[in-house]
Amino acid sequence: MVYTGCADVCPLIIENLYPAVKLGQSTLGRDSFTVVTVGFDVANDTPERMRSYARLRGVDLPNWHFLSADAD
C-alpha cells in the first residue's frame, strides 16, 4: 500500500522491495509469484498516476502490478 504523493516512506518501500522481488524472480522463476502495489489515496492515486509512479521508481519487473483503489 502506497500513496503516490508520499515523498519519503513509500518510495523507500518500493526501492527496498525491488531487489528482493528481482532476486525472488531470478531464483524461483519470473512467473512464480505476483507483487501488487496498491495506491489507496482514492482521490489522487489514479491508474495513470500509479503507472507513472512505477516508471519513476524504475519498476520494470514482470508480474509487479501497480493498482489504484476506488472509494468502495
CSV table of N, CA, C and O in Angstrom, one decimal:
chain,number,residue,atom,x,y,z
A,1,MET,N,0.8,-1.2,0.0
A,1,MET,CA,0.0,0.0,0.0
A,1,MET,C,0.9,1.2,0.0
A,1,MET,O,1.8,1.3,0.8
A,2,VAL,N,0.6,2.1,-0.9
A,2,VAL,CA,1.4,3.4,-1.0
A,2,VAL,C,0.5,4.6,-1.3
A,2,VAL,O,-0.7,4.4,-1.7
A,3,TYR,N,1.0,5.7,-1.1
A,3,TYR,CA,0.4,7.0,-1.6
A,3,TYR,C,1.4,7.5,-2.6
A,3,TYR,O,2.6,7.6,-2.4
A,4,THR,N,0.9,7.8,-3.8
A,4,THR,CA,1.8,8.3,-4.9
A,4,THR,C,2.3,9.7,-4.5
A,4,THR,O,3.4,10.1,-5.0
A,5,GLY,N,1.6,10.4,-3.7
A,5,GLY,CA,2.1,11.7,-3.2
A,5,GLY,C,3.1,11.7,-2.1
A,5,GLY,O,3.7,12.7,-1.7
A,6,CYS,N,3.4,10.5,-1.6
A,6,CYS,CA,4.3,10.3,-0.5
A,6,CYS,C,5.7,10.5,-1.0
A,6,CYS,O,6.1,9.8,-2.0
A,7,ALA,N,6.5,11.3,-0.4
A,7,ALA,CA,7.9,11.6,-0.9
A,7,ALA,C,9.0,10.9,-0.1
A,7,ALA,O,10.1,10.9,-0.4
A,8,ASP,N,8.6,10.2,1.0
A,8,ASP,CA,9.6,9.7,1.9
A,8,ASP,C,9.5,8.1,2.0
A,8,ASP,O,10.3,7.4,1.5
A,9,VAL,N,8.6,7.7,2.8
A,9,VAL,CA,8.5,6.3,3.2
A,9,VAL,C,8.1,5.4,2.0
A,9,VAL,O,8.7,4.3,1.7
A,10,CYS,N,7.1,5.8,1.2
A,10,CYS,CA,6.5,5.0,0.2
A,10,CYS,C,7.6,4.7,-0.9
A,10,CYS,O,7.8,3.5,-1.3
A,11,PRO,N,8.3,5.7,-1.4
A,11,PRO,CA,9.4,5.4,-2.4
A,11,PRO,C,10.4,4.4,-1.8
A,11,PRO,O,11.0,3.5,-2.5
A,12,LEU,N,10.8,4.6,-0.5
A,12,LEU,CA,11.8,3.8,0.1
A,12,LEU,C,11.3,2.3,0.2
A,12,LEU,O,12.1,1.4,0.0
A,13,ILE,N,10.0,2.1,0.4
A,13,ILE,CA,9.5,0.8,0.5
A,13,ILE,C,9.7,0.1,-0.9
A,13,ILE,O,10.1,-1.0,-1.0
A,14,ILE,N,9.3,0.8,-2.0
A,14,ILE,CA,9.4,0.2,-3.3
A,14,ILE,C,10.9,0.0,-3.6
A,14,ILE,O,11.3,-1.1,-4.2
A,15,GLU,N,11.7,0.9,-3.3
A,15,GLU,CA,13.2,0.8,-3.7
A,15,GLU,C,13.8,-0.3,-2.9
A,15,GLU,O,14.7,-1.0,-3.4
A,16,ASN,N,13.4,-0.6,-1.7
A,16,ASN,CA,13.9,-1.7,-0.9
A,16,ASN,C,13.3,-3.1,-1.3
A,16,ASN,O,13.9,-4.1,-1.2
A,17,LEU,N,12.1,-3.0,-1.8
A,17,LEU,CA,11.4,-4.3,-2.2
A,17,LEU,C,11.9,-4.8,-3.5
A,17,LEU,O,12.0,-6.0,-3.8
A,18,TYR,N,12.3,-3.8,-4.4
A,18,TYR,CA,12.7,-4.2,-5.8
A,18,TYR,C,13.8,-5.2,-5.8
A,18,TYR,O,13.6,-6.2,-6.5
A,19,PRO,N,14.9,-5.1,-5.1
A,19,PRO,CA,15.9,-6.1,-5.2
A,19,PRO,C,15.5,-7.5,-4.7
A,19,PRO,O,15.9,-8.5,-5.2
A,20,ALA,N,14.6,-7.5,-3.7
A,20,ALA,CA,14.1,-8.7,-3.2
A,20,ALA,C,13.2,-9.4,-4.2
A,20,ALA,O,13.3,-10.6,-4.4
A,21,VAL,N,12.4,-8.7,-4.9
A,21,VAL,CA,11.5,-9.2,-5.9
A,21,VAL,C,12.3,-9.7,-7.1
A,21,VAL,O,12.1,-10.8,-7.6
A,22,LYS,N,13.3,-8.9,-7.5
A,22,LYS,CA,14.2,-9.3,-8.6
A,22,LYS,C,14.9,-10.6,-8.2
A,22,LYS,O,15.0,-11.5,-9.1
A,23,LEU,N,15.4,-10.7,-7.0
A,23,LEU,CA,16.1,-12.0,-6.6
A,23,LEU,C,15.2,-13.1,-6.6
A,23,LEU,O,15.5,-14.2,-7.0
A,24,GLY,N,14.0,-12.9,-6.0
A,24,GLY,CA,13.0,-14.0,-6.0
A,24,GLY,C,12.6,-14.5,-7.3
A,24,GLY,O,12.5,-15.7,-7.6
A,25,GLN,N,12.4,-13.5,-8.3
A,25,GLN,CA,12.1,-14.0,-9.6
A,25,GLN,C,13.2,-14.7,-10.3
A,25,GLN,O,13.0,-15.7,-11.0
A,26,SER,N,14.4,-14.3,-10.1
A,26,SER,CA,15.6,-15.0,-10.7
A,26,SER,C,15.8,-16.4,-10.0
A,26,SER,O,16.2,-17.3,-10.7
A,27,THR,N,15.5,-16.5,-8.8
A,27,THR,CA,15.6,-17.8,-8.1
A,27,THR,C,14.5,-18.7,-8.3
A,27,THR,O,14.7,-19.9,-8.6
A,28,LEU,N,13.3,-18.2,-8.2
A,28,LEU,CA,12.1,-19.1,-8.3
A,28,LEU,C,11.4,-19.1,-9.6
A,28,LEU,O,10.5,-20.0,-9.9
A,29,GLY,N,11.8,-18.2,-10.5
A,29,GLY,CA,11.2,-18.1,-11.8
A,29,GLY,C,10.3,-16.8,-11.9
A,29,GLY,O,9.7,-16.4,-10.9
A,30,ARG,N,10.3,-16.3,-13.1
A,30,ARG,CA,9.6,-15.0,-13.3
A,30,ARG,C,8.1,-15.1,-13.0
A,30,ARG,O,7.5,-14.1,-12.6
A,31,ASP,N,7.5,-16.2,-13.3
A,31,ASP,CA,6.1,-16.4,-13.1
A,31,ASP,C,5.7,-17.1,-11.8
A,31,ASP,O,4.6,-17.5,-11.7
A,32,SER,N,6.6,-17.2,-10.9
A,32,SER,CA,6.4,-18.0,-9.7
A,32,SER,C,5.5,-17.2,-8.6
A,32,SER,O,4.9,-17.8,-7.8
A,33,PHE,N,5.4,-15.9,-8.8
A,33,PHE,CA,4.6,-15.1,-7.8
A,33,PHE,C,4.3,-13.7,-8.5
A,33,PHE,O,4.9,-13.4,-9.5
A,34,THR,N,3.4,-13.0,-7.9
A,34,THR,CA,3.0,-11.7,-8.3
A,34,THR,C,3.1,-10.7,-7.2
A,34,THR,O,2.8,-11.1,-6.0
A,35,VAL,N,3.5,-9.5,-7.5
A,35,VAL,CA,3.6,-8.5,-6.5
A,35,VAL,C,2.5,-7.4,-6.9
A,35,VAL,O,2.4,-7.0,-8.1
A,36,VAL,N,1.7,-7.0,-5.9
A,36,VAL,CA,0.7,-6.0,-6.2
A,36,VAL,C,1.0,-4.8,-5.2
A,36,VAL,O,1.0,-5.0,-4.0
A,37,THR,N,1.1,-3.6,-5.8
A,37,THR,CA,1.2,-2.4,-5.0
A,37,THR,C,0.0,-1.6,-5.3
A,37,THR,O,-0.4,-1.4,-6.4
A,38,VAL,N,-0.7,-1.2,-4.2
A,38,VAL,CA,-2.0,-0.6,-4.3
A,38,VAL,C,-1.9,0.9,-3.8
A,38,VAL,O,-1.4,1.1,-2.6
A,39,GLY,N,-2.3,1.8,-4.6
A,39,GLY,CA,-2.4,3.2,-4.1
A,39,GLY,C,-3.8,3.4,-3.5
A,39,GLY,O,-4.8,3.1,-4.0
A,40,PHE,N,-3.8,3.9,-2.2
A,40,PHE,CA,-5.1,3.9,-1.5
A,40,PHE,C,-5.5,5.3,-1.2
A,40,PHE,O,-6.5,5.6,-0.5
A,41,ASP,N,-5.0,6.3,-1.9
A,41,ASP,CA,-5.5,7.7,-1.9
A,41,ASP,C,-6.4,7.8,-3.1
A,41,ASP,O,-6.0,8.2,-4.2
A,42,VAL,N,-7.7,7.5,-2.9
A,42,VAL,CA,-8.6,7.3,-4.0
A,42,VAL,C,-8.8,8.6,-4.8
A,42,VAL,O,-9.1,8.6,-6.0
A,43,ALA,N,-8.5,9.7,-4.2
A,43,ALA,CA,-8.7,11.0,-4.9
A,43,ALA,C,-7.5,11.2,-5.9
A,43,ALA,O,-7.6,11.9,-6.9
A,44,ASN,N,-6.3,10.7,-5.6
A,44,ASN,CA,-5.1,11.0,-6.3
A,44,ASN,C,-4.4,9.8,-7.0
A,44,ASN,O,-3.7,10.0,-8.0
A,45,ASP,N,-4.5,8.7,-6.4
A,45,ASP,CA,-3.8,7.5,-6.9
A,45,ASP,C,-4.6,6.8,-8.1
A,45,ASP,O,-5.1,5.7,-7.9
A,46,THR,N,-4.7,7.6,-9.2
A,46,THR,CA,-5.4,7.1,-10.3
A,46,THR,C,-4.6,6.0,-11.1
A,46,THR,O,-3.4,5.9,-10.8
A,47,PRO,N,-5.2,5.3,-12.0
A,47,PRO,CA,-4.4,4.3,-12.7
A,47,PRO,C,-3.2,5.0,-13.5
A,47,PRO,O,-2.1,4.4,-13.5
A,48,GLU,N,-3.4,6.2,-14.0
A,48,GLU,CA,-2.3,6.9,-14.7
A,48,GLU,C,-1.2,7.2,-13.7
A,48,GLU,O,0.0,7.1,-14.1
A,49,ARG,N,-1.6,7.7,-12.6
A,49,ARG,CA,-0.6,8.1,-11.6
A,49,ARG,C,0.2,6.9,-11.1
A,49,ARG,O,1.4,6.9,-10.8
A,50,MET,N,-0.5,5.7,-10.9
A,50,MET,CA,0.2,4.5,-10.5
A,50,MET,C,1.2,4.0,-11.5
A,50,MET,O,2.3,3.6,-11.2
A,51,ARG,N,0.8,4.1,-12.8
A,51,ARG,CA,1.8,3.8,-13.9
A,51,ARG,C,3.0,4.7,-13.9
A,51,ARG,O,4.1,4.2,-14.0
A,52,SER,N,2.7,6.0,-13.7
A,52,SER,CA,3.8,6.9,-13.6
A,52,SER,C,4.7,6.7,-12.4
A,52,SER,O,5.9,6.7,-12.5
A,53,TYR,N,4.1,6.4,-11.3
A,53,TYR,CA,4.8,6.1,-10.1
A,53,TYR,C,5.8,4.9,-10.3
A,53,TYR,O,6.9,4.9,-9.9
A,54,ALA,N,5.3,3.8,-10.9
A,54,ALA,CA,6.1,2.6,-11.2
A,54,ALA,C,7.3,3.0,-12.1
A,54,ALA,O,8.4,2.6,-11.8
A,55,ARG,N,7.0,3.8,-13.1
A,55,ARG,CA,8.1,4.2,-14.1
A,55,ARG,C,9.1,5.0,-13.4
A,55,ARG,O,10.3,4.8,-13.5
A,56,LEU,N,8.7,6.0,-12.5
A,56,LEU,CA,9.6,6.9,-11.8
A,56,LEU,C,10.5,6.1,-10.9
A,56,LEU,O,11.6,6.5,-10.6
A,57,ARG,N,9.9,5.0,-10.3
A,57,ARG,CA,10.7,4.2,-9.3
A,57,ARG,C,11.5,3.1,-10.0
A,57,ARG,O,12.2,2.3,-9.4
A,58,GLY,N,11.4,3.0,-11.4
A,58,GLY,CA,12.2,2.0,-12.1
A,58,GLY,C,11.7,0.6,-12.0
A,58,GLY,O,12.5,-0.3,-12.3
A,59,VAL,N,10.5,0.5,-11.7
A,59,VAL,CA,9.9,-0.9,-11.5
A,59,VAL,C,9.6,-1.4,-12.9
A,59,VAL,O,8.6,-0.9,-13.6
A,60,ASP,N,10.3,-2.4,-13.4
A,60,ASP,CA,10.2,-2.9,-14.7
A,60,ASP,C,10.1,-4.4,-14.7
A,60,ASP,O,10.4,-5.1,-15.7
A,61,LEU,N,9.8,-5.0,-13.6
A,61,LEU,CA,9.8,-6.4,-13.4
A,61,LEU,C,8.5,-7.0,-13.8
A,61,LEU,O,7.4,-6.4,-13.6
A,62,PRO,N,8.5,-8.2,-14.4
A,62,PRO,CA,7.2,-8.8,-14.8
A,62,PRO,C,6.4,-9.2,-13.5
A,62,PRO,O,7.0,-9.5,-12.5
A,63,ASN,N,5.1,-9.2,-13.7
A,63,ASN,CA,4.2,-9.6,-12.6
A,63,ASN,C,4.2,-8.7,-11.4
A,63,ASN,O,3.9,-9.2,-10.3
A,64,TRP,N,4.7,-7.5,-11.5
A,64,TRP,CA,4.6,-6.5,-10.5
A,64,TRP,C,3.6,-5.5,-11.0
A,64,TRP,O,3.8,-4.7,-11.9
A,65,HIS,N,2.4,-5.4,-10.3
A,65,HIS,CA,1.3,-4.6,-10.8
A,65,HIS,C,1.1,-3.4,-9.8
A,65,HIS,O,1.2,-3.6,-8.6
A,66,PHE,N,0.9,-2.2,-10.3
A,66,PHE,CA,0.5,-1.1,-9.6
A,66,PHE,C,-0.9,-0.7,-9.8
A,66,PHE,O,-1.3,-0.4,-10.9
A,67,LEU,N,-1.8,-0.9,-8.8
A,67,LEU,CA,-3.2,-0.7,-8.9
A,67,LEU,C,-3.7,0.4,-8.1
A,67,LEU,O,-3.1,0.8,-7.1
A,68,SER,N,-4.9,1.0,-8.5
A,68,SER,CA,-5.5,2.0,-7.7
A,68,SER,C,-6.8,1.5,-7.2
A,68,SER,O,-7.4,0.6,-7.7
A,69,ALA,N,-7.2,2.0,-6.0
A,69,ALA,CA,-8.4,1.6,-5.4
A,69,ALA,C,-9.5,2.6,-5.7
A,69,ALA,O,-9.3,3.7,-6.2
A,70,ASP,N,-10.7,2.2,-5.5
A,70,ASP,CA,-11.8,3.1,-5.6
A,70,ASP,C,-12.4,3.4,-4.2
A,70,ASP,O,-12.0,2.8,-3.2
A,71,ALA,N,-13.4,4.3,-4.2
A,71,ALA,CA,-13.9,4.7,-2.9
A,71,ALA,C,-14.6,3.6,-2.1
A,71,ALA,O,-14.6,3.6,-0.9
A,72,ASP,N,-15.1,2.6,-2.8
A,72,ASP,CA,-15.8,1.5,-2.1
A,72,ASP,C,-14.7,0.6,-1.5
A,72,ASP,O,-14.9,-0.1,-0.6
